[in-house]
Backbone as numpy.savetxt, mean C-alpha at the origin, in Angstrom:
# Nx Ny Nz CAx CAy CAz Cx Cy Cz
-5.51 4.68 -39.95 -6.66 5.48 -40.30 -6.55 6.81 -39.55
-6.65 7.89 -40.29 -6.52 9.22 -39.71 -7.81 9.62 -39.00
-7.66 10.38 -37.94 -8.82 10.86 -37.19 -9.19 12.24 -37.68
-10.47 12.53 -37.66 -10.90 13.88 -38.02 -10.50 14.84 -36.90
-10.60 16.11 -37.18 -10.24 17.14 -36.19 -11.10 17.02 -34.94
-12.40 16.77 -35.13 -13.32 16.63 -33.99 -12.97 15.40 -33.16
-12.68 14.29 -33.83 -12.32 13.07 -33.12 -11.01 13.24 -32.36
-10.06 13.95 -32.99 -8.77 14.19 -32.33 -8.95 15.04 -31.07
-9.78 16.09 -31.15 -10.04 16.92 -29.98 -10.73 16.11 -28.88
-11.71 15.28 -29.28 -12.41 14.44 -28.31 -11.45 13.46 -27.63
-10.56 12.86 -28.42 -9.57 11.94 -27.86 -8.63 12.65 -26.90
-8.17 13.84 -27.26 -7.30 14.61 -26.37 -8.01 14.98 -25.07
-9.28 15.35 -25.19 -10.06 15.69 -24.00 -10.24 14.47 -23.09
-10.49 13.32 -23.70 -10.64 12.09 -22.91 -9.32 11.73 -22.22
-8.20 11.89 -22.93 -6.90 11.59 -22.32 -6.62 12.51 -21.14
-6.90 13.81 -21.31 -6.69 14.75 -20.20 -7.56 14.37 -19.00
-8.80 14.00 -19.25 -9.69 13.58 -18.16 -9.19 12.32 -17.49
-8.68 11.39 -18.29 -8.14 10.16 -17.73 -6.91 10.43 -16.87
-6.00 11.27 -17.37 -4.80 11.60 -16.59 -5.16 12.29 -15.30
-6.15 13.19 -15.35 -6.57 13.90 -14.15 -7.19 12.95 -13.13
-8.05 12.04 -13.61 -8.67 11.10 -12.68 -7.65 10.13 -12.11
-6.67 9.75 -12.92 -5.61 8.87 -12.42 -4.80 9.58 -11.34
-4.50 10.86 -11.56 -3.75 11.62 -10.56 -4.55 11.75 -9.27
-5.86 11.96 -9.38 -6.70 12.07 -8.19 -6.72 10.76 -7.41
-6.83 9.65 -8.13 -6.86 8.35 -7.47 -5.54 8.08 -6.78
-4.43 8.41 -7.43 -3.12 8.15 -6.84 -2.88 9.00 -5.60
-3.41 10.22 -5.57 -3.23 11.08 -4.40 -4.08 10.62 -3.23
-5.27 10.09 -3.49 -6.15 9.71 -2.40 -6.06 8.24 -2.04
-5.27 7.48 -2.80 -5.18 6.03 -2.54 -4.45 5.78 -1.23
-5.01 4.90 -0.38 -4.33 4.59 0.86 -3.26 3.52 0.65
-2.89 3.32 -0.57 -1.99 2.23 -0.89 -0.52 2.53 -0.71
-0.17 3.59 -0.03 1.24 3.83 0.22 1.74 2.71 1.12
2.72 2.01 0.60 3.21 0.87 1.35 3.97 1.36 2.58
3.67 0.78 3.69 4.34 1.12 4.94 5.17 -0.06 5.40
6.24 0.26 6.05 7.11 -0.78 6.54 6.51 -1.38 7.80
6.66 -2.71 7.96 6.17 -3.39 9.13 7.02 -3.01 10.32
6.38 -2.63 11.41 7.09 -2.22 12.61 7.28 -3.46 13.49
8.48 -4.02 13.47 8.74 -5.26 14.19 8.67 -5.07 15.70
8.98 -3.91 16.17 8.89 -3.64 17.61 7.43 -3.75 18.07
6.53 -3.16 17.30 5.10 -3.25 17.64 4.60 -4.68 17.52
5.11 -5.41 16.55 4.70 -6.80 16.37 5.08 -7.65 17.58
6.32 -7.54 18.02 6.78 -8.33 19.17 6.07 -7.89 20.44
5.94 -6.59 20.63 5.25 -6.09 21.82 3.78 -6.53 21.82
3.15 -6.51 20.64 1.76 -6.95 20.54 1.59 -8.42 20.88
2.54 -9.26 20.43 2.48 -10.69 20.75 2.61 -10.90 22.26
3.49 -10.16 22.88 3.67 -10.28 24.34 2.38 -9.86 25.06
1.78 -8.76 24.61 0.54 -8.28 25.24 -0.59 -9.29 25.04
-0.67 -9.92 23.86 -1.70 -10.94 23.62 -1.49 -12.11 24.57
-0.24 -12.54 24.74 0.03 -13.67 25.65 -0.34 -13.32 27.09
-0.07 -12.10 27.51 -0.47 -11.66 28.85 -1.99 -11.65 28.96
-2.66 -11.17 27.91 -4.13 -11.15 27.91 -4.72 -12.55 28.00
-4.10 -13.50 27.28 -4.58 -14.88 27.36 -4.41 -15.41 28.79
-3.29 -15.08 29.41 -3.07 -15.51 30.79 -4.11 -14.93 31.74
-4.42 -13.64 31.58 -5.42 -13.00 32.43 -6.80 -13.61 32.17
-7.11 -13.88 30.89 -8.39 -14.48 30.55 -8.54 -15.87 31.17
-7.51 -16.68 31.05 -7.55 -18.03 31.64 -7.63 -17.94 33.16
-6.90 -16.99 33.73 -6.97 -16.79 35.18 -8.37 -16.38 35.62
-9.01 -15.51 34.84 -10.38 -15.09 35.16 -11.37 -16.23 35.07
-11.18 -17.12 34.07 -12.07 -18.28 33.94 -11.83 -19.24 35.09
-10.55 -19.46 35.45 -10.23 -20.39 36.54 -10.76 -19.88 37.87
-10.71 -18.57 38.07 -11.20 -17.99 39.32 -12.71 -17.72 39.26
-13.32 -17.98 38.13 -14.73 -17.73 37.90 -15.10 -16.27 38.18
-14.22 -15.38 37.68 -14.44 -13.94 37.81 -14.67 -13.37 36.41
-15.88 -12.97 36.13 -16.23 -12.47 34.82 -15.46 -11.19 34.48
-15.35 -10.30 35.41 -14.67 -9.03 35.15 -13.20 -9.25 34.79
-12.55 -10.22 35.41 -11.15 -10.50 35.11 -11.01 -11.10 33.70
-11.97 -11.94 33.31 -11.97 -12.49 31.96 -12.17 -11.42 30.90
-13.07 -10.46 31.20 -13.30 -9.36 30.26 -12.07 -8.47 30.14
-11.39 -8.24 31.24 -10.15 -7.45 31.19 -9.10 -8.19 30.35
-9.00 -9.50 30.54 -8.07 -10.29 29.75 -8.39 -10.22 28.26
-9.68 -10.28 27.92 -10.08 -10.17 26.52 -9.73 -8.80 25.96
-9.96 -7.75 26.74 -9.63 -6.39 26.29 -8.12 -6.24 26.08
-7.33 -6.83 26.96 -5.87 -6.77 26.81 -5.45 -7.52 25.55
-6.07 -8.68 25.29 -5.77 -9.42 24.07 -6.11 -8.61 22.83
-7.26 -7.96 22.84 -7.67 -7.14 21.70 -6.69 -5.99 21.47
-6.26 -5.36 22.55 -5.27 -4.30 22.43 -3.95 -4.81 21.87
-3.56 -6.01 22.26 -2.33 -6.60 21.75 -2.42 -6.89 20.26
-3.57 -7.37 19.81 -3.75 -7.63 18.38 -3.71 -6.33 17.59
-4.34 -5.29 18.12 -4.29 -4.00 17.44 -2.87 -3.47 17.40
-2.11 -3.68 18.45 -0.73 -3.25 18.48 0.12 -4.05 17.50
-0.18 -5.33 17.35 0.57 -6.18 16.42 0.42 -5.69 14.98
-0.77 -5.26 14.61 -1.00 -4.85 13.22 -0.76 -3.37 12.98
-0.24 -2.66 13.97 0.09 -1.26 13.77 1.27 -1.18 12.81
1.17 -0.29 11.84 2.23 -0.14 10.84 3.10 1.05 11.18
4.32 1.02 10.64 5.24 2.14 10.81 4.76 3.32 10.00
5.24 4.49 10.32 4.80 5.69 9.61 5.71 6.03 8.45
6.84 5.34 8.29 7.75 5.64 7.21 7.36 4.86 5.97
7.40 5.50 4.79 7.11 4.77 3.56 8.15 3.68 3.34
7.71 2.61 2.70 8.58 1.49 2.43 9.53 1.85 1.30
10.80 1.95 1.62 11.79 2.26 0.60 12.48 0.97 0.18
12.62 0.81 -1.14 13.29 -0.38 -1.62 14.77 -0.28 -1.30
15.34 -1.31 -0.70 16.77 -1.26 -0.41 17.56 -1.28 -1.71
18.60 -0.49 -1.76 19.43 -0.37 -2.95 20.82 -0.90 -2.62
21.34 -1.72 -3.50 22.69 -2.23 -3.31 23.68 -1.10 -3.45
24.79 -1.13 -2.72 25.74 -0.02 -2.78 26.32 0.20 -4.17
26.54 -0.86 -4.95 27.15 -0.70 -6.26 26.13 -0.49 -7.37
24.82 -0.42 -7.02 23.79 -0.25 -8.02 23.68 1.22 -8.40
23.78 1.55 -9.68 23.71 2.96 -10.08 22.31 3.50 -9.90
22.22 4.78 -9.56 20.92 5.42 -9.41 20.42 5.87 -10.76
19.08 5.87 -10.90 18.48 6.40 -12.11 18.60 5.47 -13.29
18.66 4.17 -13.08 18.77 3.22 -14.18 17.44 3.03 -14.88
17.43 2.12 -15.84 16.21 1.85 -16.60 15.12 1.29 -15.71
15.50 0.52 -14.69 14.51 -0.05 -13.78 13.81 1.04 -13.01
14.54 2.09 -12.59 13.92 3.20 -11.86 12.91 3.93 -12.73
13.26 4.15 -14.01 12.32 4.84 -14.90 11.07 4.01 -15.10
11.24 2.70 -15.26 10.07 1.83 -15.47 9.23 1.77 -14.20
9.86 1.83 -13.02 9.12 1.78 -11.77 8.29 3.03 -11.53
8.78 4.18 -12.01 8.06 5.43 -11.80 7.05 5.70 -12.90
7.07 4.91 -13.94 6.18 5.12 -15.07 4.75 4.77 -14.67
3.82 5.66 -14.97 2.43 5.40 -14.60 1.81 4.38 -15.55
0.66 3.89 -15.17 -0.04 2.90 -15.97 -0.33 3.45 -17.36
-0.83 4.66 -17.43 -1.17 5.22 -18.74 0.07 5.40 -19.60
1.20 5.80 -19.00 2.43 5.93 -19.77 2.92 4.58 -20.29
2.81 3.54 -19.44 3.21 2.21 -19.89 2.32 1.73 -21.03
1.02 1.94 -20.89 0.10 1.51 -21.94 0.36 2.27 -23.24
0.63 3.55 -23.13 0.92 4.35 -24.33 2.22 3.88 -24.98
3.23 3.60 -24.16 4.51 3.11 -24.70 4.31 1.76 -25.38
3.54 0.86 -24.78 3.28 -0.44 -25.40 2.51 -0.30 -26.70
1.53 0.62 -26.72 0.76 0.83 -27.94 1.68 1.33 -29.05
2.55 2.28 -28.71 3.48 2.80 -29.71 4.41 1.71 -30.22
4.86 0.82 -29.32 5.72 -0.28 -29.74 4.98 -1.22 -30.68
3.72 -1.51 -30.40 2.93 -2.40 -31.25 2.70 -1.80 -32.63
2.46 -0.52 -32.64 2.16 0.15 -33.91 3.43 0.51 -34.67
4.58 0.22 -34.12 5.83 0.52 -34.81 6.17 2.00 -34.80
5.68 2.72 -33.83 5.98 4.15 -33.73 5.17 5.00 -34.69
4.21 4.43 -35.40 3.40 5.20 -36.35 2.33 5.98 -35.61
1.97 7.11 -36.15 0.87 7.91 -35.59 0.23 8.68 -36.66
């Protein structure tokens, strides 16, 4: 079924608005995957264990201030454990894998492009 000129303009305007809002969401999304920093993870575990030791020592000595310091050290260790690296997560590539293959194009394809491609495939390329 053919669209009228007004409907076609409205559809084009809606598509432009959708693409713009998608671009805005992608730029502001905190979803950039970060690599786990194993050094911070191990160091955080060690700090948590030291904090547990100080906390138990404070309870055994019946010293409230020592227990609070142990708790603070444990909290700092947990925060250190969950600290992420600042480098974006790059997918490892095999040495013999060619660059720019079909998988790379599909990976970079946005949601709207994938949906449009699927719609075109369903409709048999008709427009």
